[in-house]
Short mmCIF file of C-alpha atoms (C1' of nucleotides) in Angstrom, two decimals:
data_model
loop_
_atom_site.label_atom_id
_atom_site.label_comp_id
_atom_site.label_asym_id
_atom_site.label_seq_id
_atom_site.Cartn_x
_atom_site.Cartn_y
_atom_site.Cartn_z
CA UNK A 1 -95.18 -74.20 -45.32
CA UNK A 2 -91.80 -74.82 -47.22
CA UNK A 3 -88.57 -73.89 -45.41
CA UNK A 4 -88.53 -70.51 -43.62
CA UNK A 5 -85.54 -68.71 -43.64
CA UNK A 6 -85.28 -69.31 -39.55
CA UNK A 7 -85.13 -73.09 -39.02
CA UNK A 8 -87.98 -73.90 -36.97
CA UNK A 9 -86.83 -76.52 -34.81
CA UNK A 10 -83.97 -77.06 -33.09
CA UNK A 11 -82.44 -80.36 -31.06
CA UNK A 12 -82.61 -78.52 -27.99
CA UNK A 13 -86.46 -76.86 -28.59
CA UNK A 14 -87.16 -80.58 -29.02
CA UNK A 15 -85.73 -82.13 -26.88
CA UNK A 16 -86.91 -79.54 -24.14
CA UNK A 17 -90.53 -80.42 -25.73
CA UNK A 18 -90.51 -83.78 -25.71
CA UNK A 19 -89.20 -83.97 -22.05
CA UNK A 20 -92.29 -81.64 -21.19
CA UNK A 21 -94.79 -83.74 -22.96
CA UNK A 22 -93.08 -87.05 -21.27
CA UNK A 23 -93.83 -85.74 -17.93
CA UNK A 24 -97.23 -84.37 -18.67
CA UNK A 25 -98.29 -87.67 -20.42
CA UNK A 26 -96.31 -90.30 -20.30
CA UNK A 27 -94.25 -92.43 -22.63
CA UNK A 28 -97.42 -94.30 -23.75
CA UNK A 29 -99.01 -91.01 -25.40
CA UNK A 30 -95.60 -89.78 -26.46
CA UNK A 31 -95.62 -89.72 -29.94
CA UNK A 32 -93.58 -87.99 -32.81
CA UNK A 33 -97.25 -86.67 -34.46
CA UNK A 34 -98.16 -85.55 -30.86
CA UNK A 35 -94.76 -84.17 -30.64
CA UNK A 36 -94.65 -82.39 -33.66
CA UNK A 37 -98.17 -81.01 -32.99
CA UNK A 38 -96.82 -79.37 -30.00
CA UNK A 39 -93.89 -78.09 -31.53
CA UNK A 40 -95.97 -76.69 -34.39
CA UNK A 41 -94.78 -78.70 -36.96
CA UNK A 42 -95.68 -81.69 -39.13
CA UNK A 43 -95.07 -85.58 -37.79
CA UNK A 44 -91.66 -86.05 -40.79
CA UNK A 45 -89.83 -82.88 -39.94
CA UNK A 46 -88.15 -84.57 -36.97
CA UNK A 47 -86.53 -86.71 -38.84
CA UNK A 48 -84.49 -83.53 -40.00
CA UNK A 49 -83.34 -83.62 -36.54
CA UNK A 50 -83.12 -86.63 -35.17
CA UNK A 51 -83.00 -90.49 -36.53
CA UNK A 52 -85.63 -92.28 -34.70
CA UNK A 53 -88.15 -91.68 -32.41
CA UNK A 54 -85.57 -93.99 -29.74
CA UNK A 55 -82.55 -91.03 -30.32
CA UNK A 56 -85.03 -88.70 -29.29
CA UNK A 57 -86.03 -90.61 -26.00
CA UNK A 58 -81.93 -90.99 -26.00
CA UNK A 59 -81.31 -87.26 -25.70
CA UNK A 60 -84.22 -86.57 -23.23
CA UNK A 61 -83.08 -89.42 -21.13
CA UNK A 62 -79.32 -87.58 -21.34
CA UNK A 63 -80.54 -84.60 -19.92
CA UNK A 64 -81.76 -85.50 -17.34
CA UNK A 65 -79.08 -87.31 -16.38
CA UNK A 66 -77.21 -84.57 -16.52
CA UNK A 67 -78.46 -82.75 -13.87
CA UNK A 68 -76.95 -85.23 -11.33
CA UNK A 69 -73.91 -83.76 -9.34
CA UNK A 70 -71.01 -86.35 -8.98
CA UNK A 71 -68.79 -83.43 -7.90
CA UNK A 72 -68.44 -85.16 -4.44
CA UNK A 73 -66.59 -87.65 -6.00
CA UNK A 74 -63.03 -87.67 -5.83
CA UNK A 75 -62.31 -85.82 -2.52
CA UNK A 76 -63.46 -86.70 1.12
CA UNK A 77 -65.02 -89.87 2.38
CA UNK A 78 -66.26 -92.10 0.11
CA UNK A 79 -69.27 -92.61 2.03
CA UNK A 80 -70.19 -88.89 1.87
CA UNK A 81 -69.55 -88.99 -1.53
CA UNK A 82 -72.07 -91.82 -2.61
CA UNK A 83 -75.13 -90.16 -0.22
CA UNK A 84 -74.59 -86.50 -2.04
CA UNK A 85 -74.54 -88.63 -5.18
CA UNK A 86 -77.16 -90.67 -4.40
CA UNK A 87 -79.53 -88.33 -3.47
CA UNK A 88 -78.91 -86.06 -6.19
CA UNK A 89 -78.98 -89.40 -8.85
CA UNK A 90 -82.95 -90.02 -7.05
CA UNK A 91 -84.25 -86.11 -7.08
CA UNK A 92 -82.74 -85.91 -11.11
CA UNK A 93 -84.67 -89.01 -12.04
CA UNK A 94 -87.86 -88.51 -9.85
CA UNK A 95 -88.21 -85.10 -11.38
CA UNK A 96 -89.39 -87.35 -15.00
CA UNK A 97 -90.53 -90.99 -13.30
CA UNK A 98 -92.35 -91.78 -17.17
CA UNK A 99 -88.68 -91.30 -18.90
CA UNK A 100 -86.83 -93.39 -16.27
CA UNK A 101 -87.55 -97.22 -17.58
CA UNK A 102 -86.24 -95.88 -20.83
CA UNK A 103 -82.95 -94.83 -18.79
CA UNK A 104 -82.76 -97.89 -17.20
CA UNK A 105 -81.11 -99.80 -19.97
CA UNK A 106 -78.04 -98.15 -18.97
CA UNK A 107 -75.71 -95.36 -20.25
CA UNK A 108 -75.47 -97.46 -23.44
CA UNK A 109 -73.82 -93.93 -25.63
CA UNK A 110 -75.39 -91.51 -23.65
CA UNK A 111 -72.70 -88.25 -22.85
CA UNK A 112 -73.71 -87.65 -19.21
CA UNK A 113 -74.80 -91.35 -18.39
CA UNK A 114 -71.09 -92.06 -19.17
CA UNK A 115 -69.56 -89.31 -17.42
CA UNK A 116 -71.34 -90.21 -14.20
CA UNK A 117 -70.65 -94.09 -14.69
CA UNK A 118 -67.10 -92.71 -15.05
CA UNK A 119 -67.02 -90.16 -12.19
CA UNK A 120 -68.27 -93.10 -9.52
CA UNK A 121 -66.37 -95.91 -10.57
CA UNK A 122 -63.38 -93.44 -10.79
CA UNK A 123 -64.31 -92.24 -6.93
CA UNK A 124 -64.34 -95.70 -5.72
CA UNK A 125 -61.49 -97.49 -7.05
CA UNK A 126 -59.13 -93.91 -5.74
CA UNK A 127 -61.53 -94.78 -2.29
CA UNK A 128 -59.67 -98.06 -1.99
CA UNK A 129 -62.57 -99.99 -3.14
CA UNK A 130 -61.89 -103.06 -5.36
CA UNK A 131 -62.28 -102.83 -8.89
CA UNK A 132 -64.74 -105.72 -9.28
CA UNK A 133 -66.59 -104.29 -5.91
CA UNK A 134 -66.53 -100.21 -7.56
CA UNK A 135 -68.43 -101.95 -10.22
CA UNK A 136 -71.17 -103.49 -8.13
CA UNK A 137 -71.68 -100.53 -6.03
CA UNK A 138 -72.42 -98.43 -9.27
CA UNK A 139 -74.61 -101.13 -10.45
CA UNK A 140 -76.57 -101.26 -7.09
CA UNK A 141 -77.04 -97.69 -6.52
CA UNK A 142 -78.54 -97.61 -10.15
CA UNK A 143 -80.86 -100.20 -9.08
CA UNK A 144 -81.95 -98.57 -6.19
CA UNK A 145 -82.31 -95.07 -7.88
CA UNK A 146 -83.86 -95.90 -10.85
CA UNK A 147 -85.98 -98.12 -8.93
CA UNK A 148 -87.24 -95.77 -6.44
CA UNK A 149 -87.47 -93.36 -9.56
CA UNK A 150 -89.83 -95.72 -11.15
CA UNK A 151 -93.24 -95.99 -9.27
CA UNK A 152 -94.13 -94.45 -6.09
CA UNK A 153 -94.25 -97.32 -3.71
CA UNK A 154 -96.76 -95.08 -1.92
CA UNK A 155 -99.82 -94.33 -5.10
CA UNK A 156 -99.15 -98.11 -5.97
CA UNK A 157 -102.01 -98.84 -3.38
CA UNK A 158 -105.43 -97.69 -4.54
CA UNK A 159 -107.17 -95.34 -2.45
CA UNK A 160 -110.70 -97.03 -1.70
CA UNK A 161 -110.76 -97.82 1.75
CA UNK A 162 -113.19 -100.48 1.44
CA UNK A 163 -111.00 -102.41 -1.30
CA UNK A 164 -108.25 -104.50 1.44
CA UNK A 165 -110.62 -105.19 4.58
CA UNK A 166 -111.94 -108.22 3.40
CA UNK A 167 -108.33 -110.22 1.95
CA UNK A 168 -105.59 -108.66 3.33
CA UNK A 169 -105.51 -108.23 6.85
CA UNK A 170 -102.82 -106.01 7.30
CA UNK A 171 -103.62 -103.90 4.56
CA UNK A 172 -106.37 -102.43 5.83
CA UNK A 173 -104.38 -98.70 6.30
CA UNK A 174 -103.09 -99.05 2.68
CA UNK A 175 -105.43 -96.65 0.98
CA UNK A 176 -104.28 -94.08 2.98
CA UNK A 177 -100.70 -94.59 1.65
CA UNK A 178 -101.41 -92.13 -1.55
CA UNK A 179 -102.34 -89.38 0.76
CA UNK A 180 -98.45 -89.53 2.40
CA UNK A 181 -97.10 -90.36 -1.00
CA UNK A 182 -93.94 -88.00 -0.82
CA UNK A 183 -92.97 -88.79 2.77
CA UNK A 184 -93.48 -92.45 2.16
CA UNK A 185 -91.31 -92.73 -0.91
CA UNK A 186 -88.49 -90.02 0.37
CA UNK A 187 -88.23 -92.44 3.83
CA UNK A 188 -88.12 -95.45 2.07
CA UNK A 189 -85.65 -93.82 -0.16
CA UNK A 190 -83.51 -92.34 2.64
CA UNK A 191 -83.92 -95.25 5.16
CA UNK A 192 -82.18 -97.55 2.37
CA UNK A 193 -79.46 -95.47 1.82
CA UNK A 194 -78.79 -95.11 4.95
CA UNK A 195 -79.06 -98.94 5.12
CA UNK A 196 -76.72 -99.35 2.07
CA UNK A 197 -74.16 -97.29 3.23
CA UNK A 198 -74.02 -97.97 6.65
CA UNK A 199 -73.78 -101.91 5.16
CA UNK A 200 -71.19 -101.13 2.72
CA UNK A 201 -69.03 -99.66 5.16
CA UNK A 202 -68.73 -103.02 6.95
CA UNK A 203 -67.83 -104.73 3.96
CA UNK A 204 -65.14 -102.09 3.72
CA UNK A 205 -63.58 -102.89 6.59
CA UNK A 206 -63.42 -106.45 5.97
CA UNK A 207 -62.50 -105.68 3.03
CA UNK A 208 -59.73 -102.65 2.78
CA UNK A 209 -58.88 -102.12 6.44
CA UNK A 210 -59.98 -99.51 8.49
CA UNK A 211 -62.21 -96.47 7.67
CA UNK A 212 -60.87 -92.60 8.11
CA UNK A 213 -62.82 -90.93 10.90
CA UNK A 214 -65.31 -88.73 9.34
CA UNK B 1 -114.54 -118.59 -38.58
CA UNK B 2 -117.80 -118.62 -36.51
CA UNK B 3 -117.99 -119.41 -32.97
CA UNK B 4 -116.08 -122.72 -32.49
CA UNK B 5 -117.86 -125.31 -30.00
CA UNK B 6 -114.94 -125.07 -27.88
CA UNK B 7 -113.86 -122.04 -27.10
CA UNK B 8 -110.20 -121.02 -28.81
CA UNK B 9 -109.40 -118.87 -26.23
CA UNK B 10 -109.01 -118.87 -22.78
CA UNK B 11 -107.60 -116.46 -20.09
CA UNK B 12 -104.99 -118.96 -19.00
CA UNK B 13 -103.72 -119.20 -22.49
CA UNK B 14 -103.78 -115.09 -23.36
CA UNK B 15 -101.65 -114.58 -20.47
CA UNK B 16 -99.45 -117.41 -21.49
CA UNK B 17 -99.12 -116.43 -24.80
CA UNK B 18 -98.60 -112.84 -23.66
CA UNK B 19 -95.75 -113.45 -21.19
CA UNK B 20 -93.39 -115.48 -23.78
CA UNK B 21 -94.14 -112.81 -26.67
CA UNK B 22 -93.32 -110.20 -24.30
CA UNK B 23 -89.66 -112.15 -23.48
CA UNK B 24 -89.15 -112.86 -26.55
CA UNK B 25 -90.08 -109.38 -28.40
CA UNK B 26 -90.02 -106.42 -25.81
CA UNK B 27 -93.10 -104.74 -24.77
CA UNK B 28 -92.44 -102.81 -27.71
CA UNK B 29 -93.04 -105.15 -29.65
CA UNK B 30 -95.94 -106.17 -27.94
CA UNK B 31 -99.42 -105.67 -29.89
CA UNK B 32 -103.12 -107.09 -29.29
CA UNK B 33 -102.62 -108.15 -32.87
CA UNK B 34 -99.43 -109.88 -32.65
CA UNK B 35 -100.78 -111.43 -30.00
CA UNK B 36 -103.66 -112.48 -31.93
CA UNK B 37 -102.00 -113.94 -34.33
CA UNK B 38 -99.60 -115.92 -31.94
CA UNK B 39 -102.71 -117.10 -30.39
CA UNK B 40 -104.47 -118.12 -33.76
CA UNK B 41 -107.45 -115.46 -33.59
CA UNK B 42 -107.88 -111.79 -34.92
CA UNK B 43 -107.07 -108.90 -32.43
CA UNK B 44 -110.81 -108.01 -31.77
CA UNK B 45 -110.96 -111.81 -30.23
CA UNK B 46 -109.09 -111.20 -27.66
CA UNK B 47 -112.05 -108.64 -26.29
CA UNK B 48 -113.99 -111.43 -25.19
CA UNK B 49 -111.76 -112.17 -22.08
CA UNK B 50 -109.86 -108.78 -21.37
CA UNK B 51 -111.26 -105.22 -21.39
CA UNK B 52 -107.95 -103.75 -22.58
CA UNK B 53 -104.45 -104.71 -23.73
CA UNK B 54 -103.62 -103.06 -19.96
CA UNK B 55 -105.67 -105.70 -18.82
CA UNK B 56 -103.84 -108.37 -20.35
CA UNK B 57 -100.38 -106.74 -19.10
CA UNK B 58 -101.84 -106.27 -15.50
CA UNK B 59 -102.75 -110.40 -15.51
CA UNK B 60 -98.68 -111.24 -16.97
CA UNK B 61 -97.48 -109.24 -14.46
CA UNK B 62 -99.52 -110.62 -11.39
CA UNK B 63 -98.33 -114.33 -13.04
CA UNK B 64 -95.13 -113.51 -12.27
CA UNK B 65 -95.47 -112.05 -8.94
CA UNK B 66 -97.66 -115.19 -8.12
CA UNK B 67 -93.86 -116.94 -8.79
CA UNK B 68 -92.59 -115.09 -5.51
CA UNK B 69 -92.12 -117.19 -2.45
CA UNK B 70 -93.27 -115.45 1.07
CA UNK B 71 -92.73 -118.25 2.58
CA UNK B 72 -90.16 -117.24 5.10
CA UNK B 73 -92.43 -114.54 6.59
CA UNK B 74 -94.05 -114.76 10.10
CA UNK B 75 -91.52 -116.78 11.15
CA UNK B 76 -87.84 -117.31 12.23
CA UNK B 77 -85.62 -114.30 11.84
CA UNK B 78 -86.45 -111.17 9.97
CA UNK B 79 -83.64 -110.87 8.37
CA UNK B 80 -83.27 -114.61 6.76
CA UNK B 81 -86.63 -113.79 5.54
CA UNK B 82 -86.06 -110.33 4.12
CA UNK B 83 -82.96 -111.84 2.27
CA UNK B 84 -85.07 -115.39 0.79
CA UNK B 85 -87.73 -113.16 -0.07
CA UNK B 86 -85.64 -110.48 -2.13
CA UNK B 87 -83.54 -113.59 -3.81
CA UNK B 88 -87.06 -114.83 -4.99
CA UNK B 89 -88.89 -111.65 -5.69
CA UNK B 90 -85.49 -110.83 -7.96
CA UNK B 91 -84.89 -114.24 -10.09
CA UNK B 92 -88.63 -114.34 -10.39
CA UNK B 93 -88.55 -110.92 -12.12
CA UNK B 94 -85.42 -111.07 -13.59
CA UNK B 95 -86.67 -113.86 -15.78
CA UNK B 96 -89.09 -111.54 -17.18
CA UNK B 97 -87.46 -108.22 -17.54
CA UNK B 98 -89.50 -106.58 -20.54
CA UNK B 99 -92.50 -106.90 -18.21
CA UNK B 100 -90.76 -105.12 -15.15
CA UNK B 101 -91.42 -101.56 -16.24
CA UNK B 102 -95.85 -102.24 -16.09
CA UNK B 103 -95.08 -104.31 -12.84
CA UNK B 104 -93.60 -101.71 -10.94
CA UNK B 105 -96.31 -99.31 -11.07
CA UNK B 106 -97.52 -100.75 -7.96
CA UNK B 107 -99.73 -103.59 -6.68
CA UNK B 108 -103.04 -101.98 -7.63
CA UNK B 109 -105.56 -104.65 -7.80
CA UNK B 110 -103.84 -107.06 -8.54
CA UNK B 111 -104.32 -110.30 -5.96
CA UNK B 112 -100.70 -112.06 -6.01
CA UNK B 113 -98.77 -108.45 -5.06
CA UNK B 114 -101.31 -107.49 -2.77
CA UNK B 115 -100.85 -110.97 -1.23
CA UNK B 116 -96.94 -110.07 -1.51
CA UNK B 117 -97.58 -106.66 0.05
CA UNK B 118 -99.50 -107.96 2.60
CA UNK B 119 -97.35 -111.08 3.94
CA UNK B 120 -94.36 -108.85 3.64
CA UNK B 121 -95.55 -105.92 5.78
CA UNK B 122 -97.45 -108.43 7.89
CA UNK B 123 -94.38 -110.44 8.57
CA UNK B 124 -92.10 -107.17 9.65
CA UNK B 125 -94.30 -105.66 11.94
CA UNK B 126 -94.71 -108.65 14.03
CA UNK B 127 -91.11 -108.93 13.98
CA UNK B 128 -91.09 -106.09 15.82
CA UNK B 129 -90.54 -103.55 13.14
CA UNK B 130 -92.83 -99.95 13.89
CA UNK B 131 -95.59 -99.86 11.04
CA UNK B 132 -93.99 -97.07 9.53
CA UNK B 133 -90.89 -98.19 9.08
CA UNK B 134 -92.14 -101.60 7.75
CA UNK B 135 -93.51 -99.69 5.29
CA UNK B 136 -90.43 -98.08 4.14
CA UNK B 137 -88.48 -101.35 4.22
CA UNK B 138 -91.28 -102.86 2.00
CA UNK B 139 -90.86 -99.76 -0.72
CA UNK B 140 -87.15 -99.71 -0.46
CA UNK B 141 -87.04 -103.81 -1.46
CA UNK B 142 -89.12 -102.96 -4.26
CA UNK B 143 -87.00 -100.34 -5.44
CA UNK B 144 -84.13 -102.26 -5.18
CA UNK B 145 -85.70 -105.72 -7.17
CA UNK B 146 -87.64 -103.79 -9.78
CA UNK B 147 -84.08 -101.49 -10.52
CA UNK B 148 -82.06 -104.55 -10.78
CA UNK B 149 -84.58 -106.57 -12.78
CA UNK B 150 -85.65 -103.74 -15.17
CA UNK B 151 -82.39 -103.40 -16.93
CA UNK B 152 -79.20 -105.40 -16.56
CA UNK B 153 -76.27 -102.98 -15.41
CA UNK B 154 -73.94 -104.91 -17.49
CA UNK B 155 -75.77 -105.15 -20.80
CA UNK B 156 -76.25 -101.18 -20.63
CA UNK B 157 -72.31 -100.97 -21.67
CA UNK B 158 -71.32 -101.10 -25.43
CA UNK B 159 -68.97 -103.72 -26.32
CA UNK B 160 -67.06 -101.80 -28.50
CA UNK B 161 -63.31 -101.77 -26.98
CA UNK B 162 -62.10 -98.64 -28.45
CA UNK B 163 -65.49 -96.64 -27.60
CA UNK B 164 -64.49 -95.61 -24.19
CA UNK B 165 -60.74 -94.53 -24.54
CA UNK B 166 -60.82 -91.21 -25.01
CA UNK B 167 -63.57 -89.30 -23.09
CA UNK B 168 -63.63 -91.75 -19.77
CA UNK B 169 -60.45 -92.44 -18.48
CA UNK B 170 -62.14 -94.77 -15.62
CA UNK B 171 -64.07 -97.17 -18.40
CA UNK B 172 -61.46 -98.63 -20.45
CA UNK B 173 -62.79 -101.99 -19.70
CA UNK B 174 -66.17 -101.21 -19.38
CA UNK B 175 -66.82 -102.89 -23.19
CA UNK B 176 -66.00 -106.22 -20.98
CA UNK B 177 -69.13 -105.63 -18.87
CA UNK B 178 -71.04 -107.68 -21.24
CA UNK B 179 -69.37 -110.46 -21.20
CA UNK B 180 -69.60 -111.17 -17.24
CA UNK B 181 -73.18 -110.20 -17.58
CA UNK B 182 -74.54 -112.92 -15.00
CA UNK B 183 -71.89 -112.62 -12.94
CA UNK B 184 -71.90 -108.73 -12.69
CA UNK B 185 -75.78 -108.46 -12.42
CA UNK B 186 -76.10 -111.27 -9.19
CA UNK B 187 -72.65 -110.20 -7.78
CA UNK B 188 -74.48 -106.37 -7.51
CA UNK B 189 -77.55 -107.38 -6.33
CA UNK B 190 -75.98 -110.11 -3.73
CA UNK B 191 -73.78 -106.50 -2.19
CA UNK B 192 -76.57 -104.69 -2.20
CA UNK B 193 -78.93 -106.83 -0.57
CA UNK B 194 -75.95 -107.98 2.19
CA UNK B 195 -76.00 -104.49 2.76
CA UNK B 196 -79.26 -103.68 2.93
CA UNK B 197 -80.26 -106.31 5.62
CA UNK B 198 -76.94 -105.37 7.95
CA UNK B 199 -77.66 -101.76 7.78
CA UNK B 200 -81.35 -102.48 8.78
CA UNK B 201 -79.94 -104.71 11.33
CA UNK B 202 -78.29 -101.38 12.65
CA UNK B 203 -81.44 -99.53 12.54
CA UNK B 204 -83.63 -102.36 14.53
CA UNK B 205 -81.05 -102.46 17.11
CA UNK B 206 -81.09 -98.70 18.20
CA UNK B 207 -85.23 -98.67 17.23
CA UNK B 208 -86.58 -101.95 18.87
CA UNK B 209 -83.13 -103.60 20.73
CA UNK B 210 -81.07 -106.48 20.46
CA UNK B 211 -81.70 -108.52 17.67
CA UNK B 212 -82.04 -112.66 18.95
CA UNK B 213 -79.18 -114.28 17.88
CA UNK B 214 -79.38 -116.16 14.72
"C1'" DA C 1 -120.92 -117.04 -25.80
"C1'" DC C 2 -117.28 -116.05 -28.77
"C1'" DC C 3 -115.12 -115.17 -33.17
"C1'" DT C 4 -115.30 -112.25 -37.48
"C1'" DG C 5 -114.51 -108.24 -40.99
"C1'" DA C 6 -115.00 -103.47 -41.43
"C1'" DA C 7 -114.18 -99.23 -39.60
"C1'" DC C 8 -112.17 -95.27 -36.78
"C1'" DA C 9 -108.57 -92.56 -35.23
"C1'" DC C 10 -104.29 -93.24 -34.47
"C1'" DC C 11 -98.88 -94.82 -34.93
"C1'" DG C 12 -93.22 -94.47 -36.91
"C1'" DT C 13 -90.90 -93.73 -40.89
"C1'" DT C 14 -89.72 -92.93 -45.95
"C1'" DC C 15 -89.53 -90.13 -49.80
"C1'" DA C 16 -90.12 -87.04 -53.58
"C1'" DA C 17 -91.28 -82.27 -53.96
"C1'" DG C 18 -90.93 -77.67 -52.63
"C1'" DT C 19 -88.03 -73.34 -51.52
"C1'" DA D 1 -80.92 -77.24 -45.34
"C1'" DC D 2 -85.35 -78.06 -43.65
"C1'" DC D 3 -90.31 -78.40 -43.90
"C1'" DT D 4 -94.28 -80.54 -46.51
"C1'" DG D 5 -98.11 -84.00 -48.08
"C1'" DA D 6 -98.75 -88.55 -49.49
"C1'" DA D 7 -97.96 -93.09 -48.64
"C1'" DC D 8 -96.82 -97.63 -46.26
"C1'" DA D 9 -97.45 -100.90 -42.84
"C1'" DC D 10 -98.77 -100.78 -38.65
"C1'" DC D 11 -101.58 -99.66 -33.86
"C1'" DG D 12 -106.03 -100.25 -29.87
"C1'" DT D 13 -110.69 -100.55 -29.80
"C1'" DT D 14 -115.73 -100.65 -31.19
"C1'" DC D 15 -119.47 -102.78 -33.26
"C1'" DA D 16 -122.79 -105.11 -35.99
"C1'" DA D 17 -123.07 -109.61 -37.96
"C1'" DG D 18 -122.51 -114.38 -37.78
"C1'" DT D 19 -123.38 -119.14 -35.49
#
DNA sequence: ACCTGAACACCGTTCAAGT
DNA sequence: ACCTGAACACCGTTCAAGT
């Protein structure tokens, strides 16, 4: 097929695409052949669209991002503002766990990476928080999201009963961890930052001086 | 070659081999036949001790989790323990970030994080903690190690000074991230762990009751 | 038991050729 | 401008053949 008169593809019908066949798959059987398959094209006709294979990951990575809300940010108590953030960061990158080590390695160029980096550190040094200490918070609650967003703690543990009796003693309830797999992950989740927060606003006051009442 | 009478490979050195190839190169970069050649030996060689190439990843990344000292479980304080344990379970993984996105799919099978798993969960519930919420405090320290070893925060900034300027008023010294890497990375994950283990402190105190003084 | 070459079905990417 | 087939240098894995 030579070039139609309506271009085929499309950034966005790719990117959409590729983000579909990420979740479905995983980044080990993402491919641009497999991609282009899907998209009903041949493997080369990408590169009409995008550089690499890694600006492609880039973009899907971006959009998802994207999708967090940082509009607490910049108005009320701080504290407020990094839960609603922080819960919002976690549900965005859970939604696509298999793109989420590739948007670990930071906003690097990324549009919407950038504009939340911005929005938070921007929220926290207005809170009265330290530059140096804004910084670390943003860099913690990265870790912790993009952990969490990462691997269920809870279908870590395989499910044969019979496999921990024997060498781990208190194990021996683990297999049934898959079974409560969102509950376990969304309390972990919530329990830490409610942990984190409630920590951070001791350093605060150390810190800064007193809190506003809430 | 034939057969050698003494054997070229061994497990011991695969894994070896493995784990400085994947520092070195990225798991990216990482191929049966690279490894191969590293190791001397055509790819098809290495099918004589592992079953797969995710067989060979699954024995790097139990190496390093064998590196992380649960020592300071099932005794003493909970909360010295939670914090030696996450300073271990983070510089051992930190060392070996490429390797961080395979290791935090979860323990599976594999012997040194189930051993982890098992001291760690072991050593909160007898310190009181309900099962349930040992759990939870097990999954949220793994989020927060894997997130902070899987990508540095600082590195994910682009050096270039005039990048920033325009579009995020907030970042205009974010290019100097890079720079402080170290510094930036351990001062994060020191805040966030602090934080962590006073919030919990919170939590145990209305849950169980007073906490014995230190 | 353990290493080999040959083979299979894949990869990411380049490029000249088509319209 | 945008899609194509052919080509290059790679992949993971299987398998029969060697000693």
């Amino acid at each position: 097929m030579p070039r139609p008169r309506q271009a085929l593809l499309s950034r966005q019908r790719i990117i959409e695409t590729a983000a579909n066949l990420i979740d479905a798959e995983g980044l080990g059987a993402f491919s641009t052949r497999r991609l282009a398959a899907e998209l009903g094209v041949r493997g080369p006709s990408l590169y009409n669209h995008f550089a690499t294979k890694d600006e492609i990951l880039d973009a899907v990575a971006d959009s998802i991002t994207a999708q967090v809300d940082v509009s607490s940010f910049g108005h009320g108590d701080w504290r407020d503002a990094l839960r609603q953030w922080g819960l919002s960061y976690r549900s965005a990158l859970a939604a696509h766990p298999n793109i989420v080590p590739h948007l670990a390695q930071g906003p690097g160029r990324r549009p919407a990476a950038l504009a939340m980096a911005d929005a938070v550190y921007g929220g926290l040094v207005d809170a009265g928080w330290p530059p140096a200490r804004a910084t670390h918070i943003g860099a913690l609650m990265r870790y912790f999201v993009t952990g969490s967003a990462l691997g269920s703690f809870a279908r870590g543990f395989v499910e044969d009963p019979g496999f921990y009796a024997a060498q781990y003693p208190h194990l021996s309830q683990a297999h049934r961890l898959a079974e409560h797999q969102q509950s376990v992950d969304e309390g972990a989740f919530a329990l830490g930052l409610d942990a984190l927060i409630e920590g951070l606003s001791h350093t605060y006051e150390r810190l800064v001086g007193a809190l506003p009442p809430r």
